mmCIF file with all atom_site columns, C-alpha atoms in Angstrom:
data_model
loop_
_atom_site.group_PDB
_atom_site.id
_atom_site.type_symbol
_atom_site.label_atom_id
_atom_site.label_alt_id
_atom_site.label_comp_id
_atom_site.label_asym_id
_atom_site.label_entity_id
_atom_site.label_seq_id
_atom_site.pdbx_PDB_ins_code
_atom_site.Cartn_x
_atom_site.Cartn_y
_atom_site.Cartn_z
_atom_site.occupancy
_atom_site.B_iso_or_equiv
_atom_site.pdbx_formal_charge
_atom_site.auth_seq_id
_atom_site.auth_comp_id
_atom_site.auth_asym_id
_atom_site.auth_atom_id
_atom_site.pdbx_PDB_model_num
ATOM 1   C CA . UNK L 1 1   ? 204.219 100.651 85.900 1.00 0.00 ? 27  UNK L CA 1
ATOM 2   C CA . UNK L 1 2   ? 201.478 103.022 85.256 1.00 0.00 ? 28  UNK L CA 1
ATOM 3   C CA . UNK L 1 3   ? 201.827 104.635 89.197 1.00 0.00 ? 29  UNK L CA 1
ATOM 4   C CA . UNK L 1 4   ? 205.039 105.547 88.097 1.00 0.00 ? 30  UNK L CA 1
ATOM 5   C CA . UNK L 1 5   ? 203.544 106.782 84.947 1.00 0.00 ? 31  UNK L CA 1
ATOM 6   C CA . UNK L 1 6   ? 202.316 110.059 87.017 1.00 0.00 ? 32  UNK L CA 1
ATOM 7   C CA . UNK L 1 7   ? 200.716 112.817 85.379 1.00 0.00 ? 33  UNK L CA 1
ATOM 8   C CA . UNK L 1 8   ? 201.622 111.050 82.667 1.00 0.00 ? 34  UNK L CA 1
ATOM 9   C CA . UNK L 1 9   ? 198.441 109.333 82.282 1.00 0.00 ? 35  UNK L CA 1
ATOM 10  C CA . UNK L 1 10  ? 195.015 110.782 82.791 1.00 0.00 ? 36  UNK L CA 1
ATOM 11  C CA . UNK L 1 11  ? 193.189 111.191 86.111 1.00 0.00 ? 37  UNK L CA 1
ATOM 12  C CA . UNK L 1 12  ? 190.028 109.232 85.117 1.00 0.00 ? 38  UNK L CA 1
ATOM 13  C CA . UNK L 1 13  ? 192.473 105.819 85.331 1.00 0.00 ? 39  UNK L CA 1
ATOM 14  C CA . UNK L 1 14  ? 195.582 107.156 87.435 1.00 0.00 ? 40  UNK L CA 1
ATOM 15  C CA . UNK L 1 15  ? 195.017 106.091 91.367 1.00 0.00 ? 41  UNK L CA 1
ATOM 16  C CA . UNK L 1 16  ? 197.305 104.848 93.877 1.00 0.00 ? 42  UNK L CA 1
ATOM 17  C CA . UNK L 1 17  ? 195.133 101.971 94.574 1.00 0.00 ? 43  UNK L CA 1
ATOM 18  C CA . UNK L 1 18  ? 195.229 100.987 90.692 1.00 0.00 ? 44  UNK L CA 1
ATOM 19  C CA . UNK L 1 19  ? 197.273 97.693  91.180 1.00 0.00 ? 45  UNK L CA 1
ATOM 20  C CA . UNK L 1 20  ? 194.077 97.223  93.721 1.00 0.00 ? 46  UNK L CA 1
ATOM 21  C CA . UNK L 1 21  ? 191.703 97.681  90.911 1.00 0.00 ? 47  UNK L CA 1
ATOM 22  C CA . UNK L 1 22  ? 193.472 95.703  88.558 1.00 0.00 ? 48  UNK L CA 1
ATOM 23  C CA . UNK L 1 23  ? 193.209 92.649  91.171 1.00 0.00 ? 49  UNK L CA 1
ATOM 24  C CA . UNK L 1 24  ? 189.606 93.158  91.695 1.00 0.00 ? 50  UNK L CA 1
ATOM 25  C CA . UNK L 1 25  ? 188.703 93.639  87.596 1.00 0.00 ? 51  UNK L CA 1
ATOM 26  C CA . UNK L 1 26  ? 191.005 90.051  87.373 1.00 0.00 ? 52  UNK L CA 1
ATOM 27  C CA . UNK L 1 27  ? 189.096 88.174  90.058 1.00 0.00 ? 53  UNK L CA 1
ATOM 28  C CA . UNK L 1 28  ? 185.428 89.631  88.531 1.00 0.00 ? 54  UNK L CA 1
ATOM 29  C CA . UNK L 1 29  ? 185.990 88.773  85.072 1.00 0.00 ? 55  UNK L CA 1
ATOM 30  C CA . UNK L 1 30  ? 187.456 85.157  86.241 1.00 0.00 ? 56  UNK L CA 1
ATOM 31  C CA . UNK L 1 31  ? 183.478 83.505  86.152 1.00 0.00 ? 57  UNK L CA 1
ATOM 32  C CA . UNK L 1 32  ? 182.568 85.461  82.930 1.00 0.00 ? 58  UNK L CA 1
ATOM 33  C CA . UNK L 1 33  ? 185.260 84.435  81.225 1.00 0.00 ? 59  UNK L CA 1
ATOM 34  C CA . UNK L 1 34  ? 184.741 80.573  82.672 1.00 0.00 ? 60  UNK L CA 1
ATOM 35  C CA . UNK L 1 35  ? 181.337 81.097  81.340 1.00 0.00 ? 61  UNK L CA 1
ATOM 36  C CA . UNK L 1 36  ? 182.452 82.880  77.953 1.00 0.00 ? 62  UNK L CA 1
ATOM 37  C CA . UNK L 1 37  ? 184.734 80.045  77.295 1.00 0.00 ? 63  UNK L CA 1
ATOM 38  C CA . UNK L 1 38  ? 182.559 77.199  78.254 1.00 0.00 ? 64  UNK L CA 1
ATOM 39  C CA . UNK L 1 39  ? 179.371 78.423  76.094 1.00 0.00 ? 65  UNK L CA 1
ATOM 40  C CA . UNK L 1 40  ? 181.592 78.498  73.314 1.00 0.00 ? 66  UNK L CA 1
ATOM 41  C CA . UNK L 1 41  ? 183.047 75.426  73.566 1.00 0.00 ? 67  UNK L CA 1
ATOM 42  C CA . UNK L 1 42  ? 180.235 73.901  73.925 1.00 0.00 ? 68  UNK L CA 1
ATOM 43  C CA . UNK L 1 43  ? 178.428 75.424  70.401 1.00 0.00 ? 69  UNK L CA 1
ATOM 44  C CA . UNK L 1 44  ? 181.163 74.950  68.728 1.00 0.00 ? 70  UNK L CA 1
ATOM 45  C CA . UNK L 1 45  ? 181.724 71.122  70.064 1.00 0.00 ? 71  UNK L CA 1
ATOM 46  C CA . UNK L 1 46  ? 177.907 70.734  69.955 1.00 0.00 ? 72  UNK L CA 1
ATOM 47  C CA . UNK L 1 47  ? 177.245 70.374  73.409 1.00 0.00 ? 73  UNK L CA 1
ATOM 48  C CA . UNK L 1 48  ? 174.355 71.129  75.537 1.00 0.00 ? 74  UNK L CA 1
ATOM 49  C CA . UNK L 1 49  ? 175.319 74.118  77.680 1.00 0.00 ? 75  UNK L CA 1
ATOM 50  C CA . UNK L 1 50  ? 175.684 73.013  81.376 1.00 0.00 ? 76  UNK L CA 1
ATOM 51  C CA . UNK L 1 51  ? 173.379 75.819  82.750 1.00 0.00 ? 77  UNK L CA 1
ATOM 52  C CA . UNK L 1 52  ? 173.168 73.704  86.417 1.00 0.00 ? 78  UNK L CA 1
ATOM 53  C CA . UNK L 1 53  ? 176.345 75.118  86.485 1.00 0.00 ? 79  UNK L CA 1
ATOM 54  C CA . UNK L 1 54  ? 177.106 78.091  85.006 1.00 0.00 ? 80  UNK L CA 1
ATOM 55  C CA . UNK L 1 55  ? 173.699 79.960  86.671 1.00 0.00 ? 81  UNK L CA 1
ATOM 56  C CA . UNK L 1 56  ? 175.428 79.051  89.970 1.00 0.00 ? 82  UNK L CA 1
ATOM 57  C CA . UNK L 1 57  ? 178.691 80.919  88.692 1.00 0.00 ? 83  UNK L CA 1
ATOM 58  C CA . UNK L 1 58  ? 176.660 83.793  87.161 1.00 0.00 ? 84  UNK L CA 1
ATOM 59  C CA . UNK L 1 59  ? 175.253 84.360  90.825 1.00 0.00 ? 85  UNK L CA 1
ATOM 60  C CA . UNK L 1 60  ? 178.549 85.004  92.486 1.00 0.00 ? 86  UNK L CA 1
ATOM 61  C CA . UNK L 1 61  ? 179.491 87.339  89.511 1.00 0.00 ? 87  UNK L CA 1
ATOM 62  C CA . UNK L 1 62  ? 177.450 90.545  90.905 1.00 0.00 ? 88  UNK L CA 1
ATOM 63  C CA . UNK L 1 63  ? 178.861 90.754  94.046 1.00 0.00 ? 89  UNK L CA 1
ATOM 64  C CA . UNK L 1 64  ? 182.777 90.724  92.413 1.00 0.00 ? 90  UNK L CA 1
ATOM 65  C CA . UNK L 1 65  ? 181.485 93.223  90.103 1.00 0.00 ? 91  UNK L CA 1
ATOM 66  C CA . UNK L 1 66  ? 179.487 95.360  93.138 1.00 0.00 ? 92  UNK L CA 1
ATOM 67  C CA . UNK L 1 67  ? 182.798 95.010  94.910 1.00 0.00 ? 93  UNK L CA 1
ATOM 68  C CA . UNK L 1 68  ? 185.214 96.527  91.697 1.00 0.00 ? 94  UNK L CA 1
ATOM 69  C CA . UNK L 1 69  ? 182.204 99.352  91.190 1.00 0.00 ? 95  UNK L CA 1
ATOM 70  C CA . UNK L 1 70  ? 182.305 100.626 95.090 1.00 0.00 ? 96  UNK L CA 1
ATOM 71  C CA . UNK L 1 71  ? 186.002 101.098 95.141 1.00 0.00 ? 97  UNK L CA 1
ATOM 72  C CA . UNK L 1 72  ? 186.199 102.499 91.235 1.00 0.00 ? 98  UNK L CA 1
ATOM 73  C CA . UNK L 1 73  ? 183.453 104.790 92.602 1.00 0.00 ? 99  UNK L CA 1
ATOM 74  C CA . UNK L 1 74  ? 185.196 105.513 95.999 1.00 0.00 ? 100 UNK L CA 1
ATOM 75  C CA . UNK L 1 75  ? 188.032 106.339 94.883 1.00 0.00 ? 101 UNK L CA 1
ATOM 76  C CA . UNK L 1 76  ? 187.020 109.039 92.073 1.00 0.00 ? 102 UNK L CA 1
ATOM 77  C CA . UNK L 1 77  ? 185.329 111.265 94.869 1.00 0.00 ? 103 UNK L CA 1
ATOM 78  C CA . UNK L 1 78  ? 188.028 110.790 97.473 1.00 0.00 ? 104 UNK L CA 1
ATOM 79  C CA . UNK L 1 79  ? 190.618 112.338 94.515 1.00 0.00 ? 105 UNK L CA 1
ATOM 80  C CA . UNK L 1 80  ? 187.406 114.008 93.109 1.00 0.00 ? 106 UNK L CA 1
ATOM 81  C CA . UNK L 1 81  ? 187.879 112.940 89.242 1.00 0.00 ? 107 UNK L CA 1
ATOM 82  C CA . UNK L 1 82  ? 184.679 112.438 88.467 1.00 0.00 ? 108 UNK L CA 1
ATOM 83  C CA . UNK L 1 83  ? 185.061 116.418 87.129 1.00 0.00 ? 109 UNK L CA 1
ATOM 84  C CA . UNK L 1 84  ? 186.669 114.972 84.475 1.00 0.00 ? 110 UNK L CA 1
ATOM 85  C CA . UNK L 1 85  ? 183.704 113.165 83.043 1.00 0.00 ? 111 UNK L CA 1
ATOM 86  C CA . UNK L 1 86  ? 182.347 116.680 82.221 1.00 0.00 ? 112 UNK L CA 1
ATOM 87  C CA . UNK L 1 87  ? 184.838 116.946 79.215 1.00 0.00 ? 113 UNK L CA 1
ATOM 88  C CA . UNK L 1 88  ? 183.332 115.795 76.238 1.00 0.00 ? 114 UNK L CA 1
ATOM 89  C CA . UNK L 1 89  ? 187.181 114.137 74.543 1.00 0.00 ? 115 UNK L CA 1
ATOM 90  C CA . UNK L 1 90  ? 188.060 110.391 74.245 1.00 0.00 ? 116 UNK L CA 1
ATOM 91  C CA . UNK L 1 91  ? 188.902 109.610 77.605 1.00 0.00 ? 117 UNK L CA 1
ATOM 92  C CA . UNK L 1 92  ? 185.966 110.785 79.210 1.00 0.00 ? 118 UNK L CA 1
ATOM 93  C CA . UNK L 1 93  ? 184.077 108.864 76.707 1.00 0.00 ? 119 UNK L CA 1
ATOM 94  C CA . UNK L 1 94  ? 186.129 105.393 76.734 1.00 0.00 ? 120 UNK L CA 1
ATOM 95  C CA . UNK L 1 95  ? 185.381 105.391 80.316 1.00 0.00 ? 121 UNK L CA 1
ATOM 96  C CA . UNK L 1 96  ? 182.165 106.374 80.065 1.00 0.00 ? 122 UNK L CA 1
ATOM 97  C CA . UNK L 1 97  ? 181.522 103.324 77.371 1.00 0.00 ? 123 UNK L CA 1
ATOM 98  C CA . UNK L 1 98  ? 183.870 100.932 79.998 1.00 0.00 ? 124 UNK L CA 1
ATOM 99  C CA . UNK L 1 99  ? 181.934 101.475 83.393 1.00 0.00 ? 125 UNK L CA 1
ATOM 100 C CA . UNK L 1 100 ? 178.470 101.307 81.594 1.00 0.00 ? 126 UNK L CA 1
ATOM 101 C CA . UNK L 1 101 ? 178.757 98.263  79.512 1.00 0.00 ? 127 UNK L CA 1
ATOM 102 C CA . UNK L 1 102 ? 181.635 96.443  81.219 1.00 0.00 ? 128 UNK L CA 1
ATOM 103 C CA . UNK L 1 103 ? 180.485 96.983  84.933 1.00 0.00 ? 129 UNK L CA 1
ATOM 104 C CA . UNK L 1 104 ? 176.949 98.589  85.201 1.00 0.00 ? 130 UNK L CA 1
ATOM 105 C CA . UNK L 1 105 ? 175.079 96.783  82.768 1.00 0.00 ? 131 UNK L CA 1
ATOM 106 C CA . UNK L 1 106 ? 176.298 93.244  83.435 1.00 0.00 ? 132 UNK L CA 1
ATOM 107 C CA . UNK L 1 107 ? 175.959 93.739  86.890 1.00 0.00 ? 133 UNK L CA 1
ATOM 108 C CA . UNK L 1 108 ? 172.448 94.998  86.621 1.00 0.00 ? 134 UNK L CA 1
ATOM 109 C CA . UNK L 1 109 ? 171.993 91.494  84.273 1.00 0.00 ? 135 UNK L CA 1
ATOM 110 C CA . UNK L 1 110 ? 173.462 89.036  86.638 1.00 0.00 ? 136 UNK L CA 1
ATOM 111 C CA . UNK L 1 111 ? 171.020 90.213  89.399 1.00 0.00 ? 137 UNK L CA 1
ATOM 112 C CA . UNK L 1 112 ? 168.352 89.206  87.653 1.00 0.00 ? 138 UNK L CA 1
ATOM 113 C CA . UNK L 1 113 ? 167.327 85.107  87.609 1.00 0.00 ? 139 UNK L CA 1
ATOM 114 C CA . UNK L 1 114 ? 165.719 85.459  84.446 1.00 0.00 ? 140 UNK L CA 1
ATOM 115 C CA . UNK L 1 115 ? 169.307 86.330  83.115 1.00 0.00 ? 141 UNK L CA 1
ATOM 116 C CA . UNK L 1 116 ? 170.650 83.508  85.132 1.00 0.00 ? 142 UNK L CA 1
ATOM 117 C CA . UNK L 1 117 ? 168.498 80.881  83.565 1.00 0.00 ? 143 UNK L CA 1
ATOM 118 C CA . UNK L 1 118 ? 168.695 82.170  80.276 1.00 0.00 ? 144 UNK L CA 1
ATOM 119 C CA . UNK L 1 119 ? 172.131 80.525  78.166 1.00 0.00 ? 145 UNK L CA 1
ATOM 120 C CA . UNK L 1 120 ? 171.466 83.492  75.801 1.00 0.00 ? 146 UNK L CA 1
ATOM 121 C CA . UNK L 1 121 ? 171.684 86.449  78.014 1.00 0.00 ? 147 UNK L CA 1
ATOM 122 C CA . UNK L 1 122 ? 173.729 84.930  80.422 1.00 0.00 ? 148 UNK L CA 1
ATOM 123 C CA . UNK L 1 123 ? 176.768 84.735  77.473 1.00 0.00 ? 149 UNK L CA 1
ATOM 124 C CA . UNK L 1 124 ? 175.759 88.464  76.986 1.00 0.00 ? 150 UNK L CA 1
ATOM 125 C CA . UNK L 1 125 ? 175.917 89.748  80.494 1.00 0.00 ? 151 UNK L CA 1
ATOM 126 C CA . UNK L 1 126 ? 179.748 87.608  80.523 1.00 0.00 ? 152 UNK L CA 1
ATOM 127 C CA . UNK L 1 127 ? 180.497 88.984  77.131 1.00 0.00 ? 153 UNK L CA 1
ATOM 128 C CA . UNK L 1 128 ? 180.213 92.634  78.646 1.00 0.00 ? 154 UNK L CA 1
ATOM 129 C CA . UNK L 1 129 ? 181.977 91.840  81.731 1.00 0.00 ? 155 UNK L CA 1
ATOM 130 C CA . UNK L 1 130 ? 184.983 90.291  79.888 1.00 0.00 ? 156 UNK L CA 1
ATOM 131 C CA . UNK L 1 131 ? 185.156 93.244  77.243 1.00 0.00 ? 157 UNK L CA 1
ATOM 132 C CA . UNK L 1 132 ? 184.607 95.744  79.962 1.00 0.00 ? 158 UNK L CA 1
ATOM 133 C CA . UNK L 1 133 ? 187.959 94.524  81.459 1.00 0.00 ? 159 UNK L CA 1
ATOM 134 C CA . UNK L 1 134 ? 189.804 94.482  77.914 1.00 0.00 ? 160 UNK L CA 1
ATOM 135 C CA . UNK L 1 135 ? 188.803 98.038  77.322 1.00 0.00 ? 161 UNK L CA 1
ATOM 136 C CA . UNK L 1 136 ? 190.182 99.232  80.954 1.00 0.00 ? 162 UNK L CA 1
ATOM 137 C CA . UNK L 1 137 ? 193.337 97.546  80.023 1.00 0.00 ? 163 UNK L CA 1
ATOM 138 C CA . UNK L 1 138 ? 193.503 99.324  76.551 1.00 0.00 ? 164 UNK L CA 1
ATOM 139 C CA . UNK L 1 139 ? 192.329 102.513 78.392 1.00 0.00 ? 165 UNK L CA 1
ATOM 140 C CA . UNK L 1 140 ? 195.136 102.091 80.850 1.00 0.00 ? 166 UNK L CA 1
ATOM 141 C CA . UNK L 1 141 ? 197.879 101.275 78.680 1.00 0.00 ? 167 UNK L CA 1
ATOM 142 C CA . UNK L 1 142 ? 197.056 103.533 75.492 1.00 0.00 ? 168 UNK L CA 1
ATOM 143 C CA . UNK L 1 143 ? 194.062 105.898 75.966 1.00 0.00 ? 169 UNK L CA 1
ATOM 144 C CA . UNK L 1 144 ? 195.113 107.456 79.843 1.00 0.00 ? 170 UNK L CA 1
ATOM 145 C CA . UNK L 1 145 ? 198.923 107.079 78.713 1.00 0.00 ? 171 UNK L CA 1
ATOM 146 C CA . UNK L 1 146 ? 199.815 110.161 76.894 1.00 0.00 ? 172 UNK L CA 1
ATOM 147 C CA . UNK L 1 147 ? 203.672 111.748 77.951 1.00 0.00 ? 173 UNK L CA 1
ATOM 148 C CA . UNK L 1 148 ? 203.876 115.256 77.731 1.00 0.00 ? 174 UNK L CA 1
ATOM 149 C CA . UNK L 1 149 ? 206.195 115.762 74.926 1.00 0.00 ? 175 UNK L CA 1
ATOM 150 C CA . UNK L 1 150 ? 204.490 113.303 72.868 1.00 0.00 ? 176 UNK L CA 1
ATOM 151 C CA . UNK L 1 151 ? 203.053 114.806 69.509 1.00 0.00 ? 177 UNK L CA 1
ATOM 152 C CA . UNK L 1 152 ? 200.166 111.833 69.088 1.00 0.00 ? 178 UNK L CA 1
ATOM 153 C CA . UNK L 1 153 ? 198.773 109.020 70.423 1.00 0.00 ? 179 UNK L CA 1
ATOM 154 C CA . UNK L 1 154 ? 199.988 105.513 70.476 1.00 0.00 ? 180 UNK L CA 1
ATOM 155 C CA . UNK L 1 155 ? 198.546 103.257 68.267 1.00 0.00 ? 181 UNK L CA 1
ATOM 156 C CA . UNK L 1 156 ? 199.117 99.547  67.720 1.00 0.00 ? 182 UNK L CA 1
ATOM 157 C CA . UNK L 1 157 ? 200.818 98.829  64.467 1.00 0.00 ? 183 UNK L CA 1
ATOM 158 C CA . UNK L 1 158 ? 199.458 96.399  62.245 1.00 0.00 ? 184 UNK L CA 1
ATOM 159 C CA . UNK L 1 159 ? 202.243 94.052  63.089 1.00 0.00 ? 185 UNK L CA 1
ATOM 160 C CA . UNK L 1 160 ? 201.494 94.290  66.678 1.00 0.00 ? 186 UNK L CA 1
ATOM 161 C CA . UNK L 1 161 ? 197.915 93.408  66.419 1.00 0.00 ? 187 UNK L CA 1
ATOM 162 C CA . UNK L 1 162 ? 198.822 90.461  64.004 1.00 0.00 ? 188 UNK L CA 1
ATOM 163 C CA . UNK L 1 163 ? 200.602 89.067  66.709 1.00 0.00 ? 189 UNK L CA 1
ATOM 164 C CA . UNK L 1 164 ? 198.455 89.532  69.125 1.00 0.00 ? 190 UNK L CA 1
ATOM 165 C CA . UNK L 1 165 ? 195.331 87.771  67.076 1.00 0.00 ? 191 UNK L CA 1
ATOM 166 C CA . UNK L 1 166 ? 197.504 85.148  66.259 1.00 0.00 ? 192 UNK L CA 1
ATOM 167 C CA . UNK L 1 167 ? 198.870 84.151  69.644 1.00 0.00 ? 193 UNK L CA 1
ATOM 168 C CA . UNK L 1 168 ? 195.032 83.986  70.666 1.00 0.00 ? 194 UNK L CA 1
ATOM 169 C CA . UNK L 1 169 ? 193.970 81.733  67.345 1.00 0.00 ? 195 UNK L CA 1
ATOM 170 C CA . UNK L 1 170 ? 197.099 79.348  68.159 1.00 0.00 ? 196 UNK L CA 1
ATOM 171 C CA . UNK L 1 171 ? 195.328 79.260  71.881 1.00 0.00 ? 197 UNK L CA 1
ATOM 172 C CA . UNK L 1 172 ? 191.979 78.359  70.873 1.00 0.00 ? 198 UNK L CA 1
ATOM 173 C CA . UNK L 1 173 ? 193.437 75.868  68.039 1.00 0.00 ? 199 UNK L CA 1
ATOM 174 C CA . UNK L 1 174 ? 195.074 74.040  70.862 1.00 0.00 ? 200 UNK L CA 1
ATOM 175 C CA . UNK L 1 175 ? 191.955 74.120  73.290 1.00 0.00 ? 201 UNK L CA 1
ATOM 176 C CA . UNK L 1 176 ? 190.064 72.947  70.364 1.00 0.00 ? 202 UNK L CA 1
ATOM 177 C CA . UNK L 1 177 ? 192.863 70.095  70.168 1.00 0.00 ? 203 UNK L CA 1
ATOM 178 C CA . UNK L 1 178 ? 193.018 69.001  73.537 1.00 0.00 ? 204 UNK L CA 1
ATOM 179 C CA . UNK L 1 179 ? 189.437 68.906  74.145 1.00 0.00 ? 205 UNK L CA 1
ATOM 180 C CA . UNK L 1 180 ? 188.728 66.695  70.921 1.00 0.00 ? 206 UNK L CA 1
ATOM 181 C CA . UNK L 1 181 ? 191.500 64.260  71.674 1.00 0.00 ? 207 UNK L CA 1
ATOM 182 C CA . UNK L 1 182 ? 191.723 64.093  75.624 1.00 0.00 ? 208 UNK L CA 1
ATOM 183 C CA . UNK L 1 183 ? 189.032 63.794  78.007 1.00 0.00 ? 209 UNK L CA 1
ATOM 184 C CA . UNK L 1 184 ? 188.625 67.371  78.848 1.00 0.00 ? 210 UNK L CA 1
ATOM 185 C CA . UNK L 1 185 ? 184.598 68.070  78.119 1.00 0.00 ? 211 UNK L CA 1
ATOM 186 C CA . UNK L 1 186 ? 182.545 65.050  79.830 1.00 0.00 ? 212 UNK L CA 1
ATOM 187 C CA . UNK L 1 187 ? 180.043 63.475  77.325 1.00 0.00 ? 213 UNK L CA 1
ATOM 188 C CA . UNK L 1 188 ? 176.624 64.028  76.925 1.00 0.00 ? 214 UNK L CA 1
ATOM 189 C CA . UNK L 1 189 ? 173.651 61.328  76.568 1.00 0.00 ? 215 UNK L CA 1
ATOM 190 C CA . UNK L 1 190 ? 172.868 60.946  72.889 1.00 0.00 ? 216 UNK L CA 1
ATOM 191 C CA . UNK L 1 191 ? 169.335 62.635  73.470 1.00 0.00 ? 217 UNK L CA 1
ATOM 192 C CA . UNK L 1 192 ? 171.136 65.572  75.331 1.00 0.00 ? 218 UNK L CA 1
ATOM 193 C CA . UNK L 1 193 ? 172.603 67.257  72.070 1.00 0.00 ? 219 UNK L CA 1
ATOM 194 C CA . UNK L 1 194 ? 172.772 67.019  68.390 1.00 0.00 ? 220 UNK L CA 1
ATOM 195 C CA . UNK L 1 195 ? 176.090 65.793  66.839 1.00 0.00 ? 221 UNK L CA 1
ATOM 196 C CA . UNK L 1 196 ? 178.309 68.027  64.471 1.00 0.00 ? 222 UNK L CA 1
ATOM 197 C CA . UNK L 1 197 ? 180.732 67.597  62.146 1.00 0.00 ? 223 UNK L CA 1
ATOM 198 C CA . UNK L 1 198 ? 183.574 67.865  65.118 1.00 0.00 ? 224 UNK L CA 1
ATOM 199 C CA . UNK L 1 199 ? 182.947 65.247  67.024 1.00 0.00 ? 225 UNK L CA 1
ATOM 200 C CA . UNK L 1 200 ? 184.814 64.434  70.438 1.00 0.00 ? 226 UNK L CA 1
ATOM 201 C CA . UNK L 1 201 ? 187.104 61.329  70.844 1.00 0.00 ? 227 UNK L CA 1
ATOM 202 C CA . UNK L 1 202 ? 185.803 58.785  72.316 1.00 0.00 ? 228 UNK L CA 1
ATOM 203 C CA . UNK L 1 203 ? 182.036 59.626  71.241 1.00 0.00 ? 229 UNK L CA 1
ATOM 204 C CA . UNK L 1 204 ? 179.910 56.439  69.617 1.00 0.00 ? 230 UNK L CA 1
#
């Protein structure tokens, strides 16, 4: 949809090999978000974090992310936008603030072990990958997409965003639901974690 877009969107985001770049942001957020999700879960269900785990996922992210960086890269010189990044306006900005803290940063993090072993940082290096892909998708579909005959930007309404916040609450309600009542999370040892209010199904 946004090829056909044309000059209708701006140069910084508007490729041929887009649908290519939206694949590769997709498969490099996949282990972030995995790790996102499960590091929440697990605070909120008062779990120990299972690091033996998610330090082995956080290895594989830099390469994804290395992979989605040489072609993002690549492709600006071949069609030689980067000259865009010398205007100082929002888009050069937004996509300034999405390739340095959704793809540089956490890339730089998850080469490092200390990162890797650390529950803390690891969530942070994940958080930045997962909101670095949001913010290319809002980038793509409001910031780049301006028609020529439009007289100002398109903003979500109010209504829109409702929706959209509630749609994710009802998702995490239900997680929250199915993990509680079905055997979802595996149990800890009773040393391995203090107990919370929620408690899962099951648990003596």
């Amino acid at each position: 949809l946004m090829i056909i877009a044309g000059p209708k969107m701006h140069p910084l985001w508007q490729t041929p090999i887009l649908p290519l770049l939206f694949l590769l942001s997709a498969i490099s957020v996949g282990f972030p978000m995995v790790i996102f999700e499960s590091m929440l879960a697990s605070r909120s269900l008062g779990l120990k974090p299972e690091m033996h785990l998610l330090s082995r996922l956080g290895s594989m992210i830099a390469p994804l992310l290395g992979i989605y960086l040489a072609f993002k890269i690549g492709d600006m010189f071949i069609r030689e936008t980067f000259v865009y990044l010398n205007e100082f306006n929002t888009a050069s900005v937004m996509f300034t603030i999405e390739m340095l803290f959704g793809v540089i940063i956490p890339l730089r993090m998850f080469l490092s072990t200390k990162v890797l072993k650390s529950p803390l940082f690891l969530f942070i290096a994940s958080c930045l990958v997962v909101f670095g892909v949001l913010l290319n998708r809002i980038n793509n579909f409001i910031v780049a997409y301006a028609p020529p005959y439009s007289t100002e930007s398109y903003i979500p309404s109010f209504g829109e965003i409702s929706l959209t916040v509630g749609f994710v609450a009802l998702l995490v309600l239900l997680y929250r639901f199915f993990v509680i009542n079905f055997p979802v999370i595996s149990l800890p040892g009773k040393e391995s974690a203090p107990r919370t209010k929620y408690t899962i199904r099951g648990e003596k």
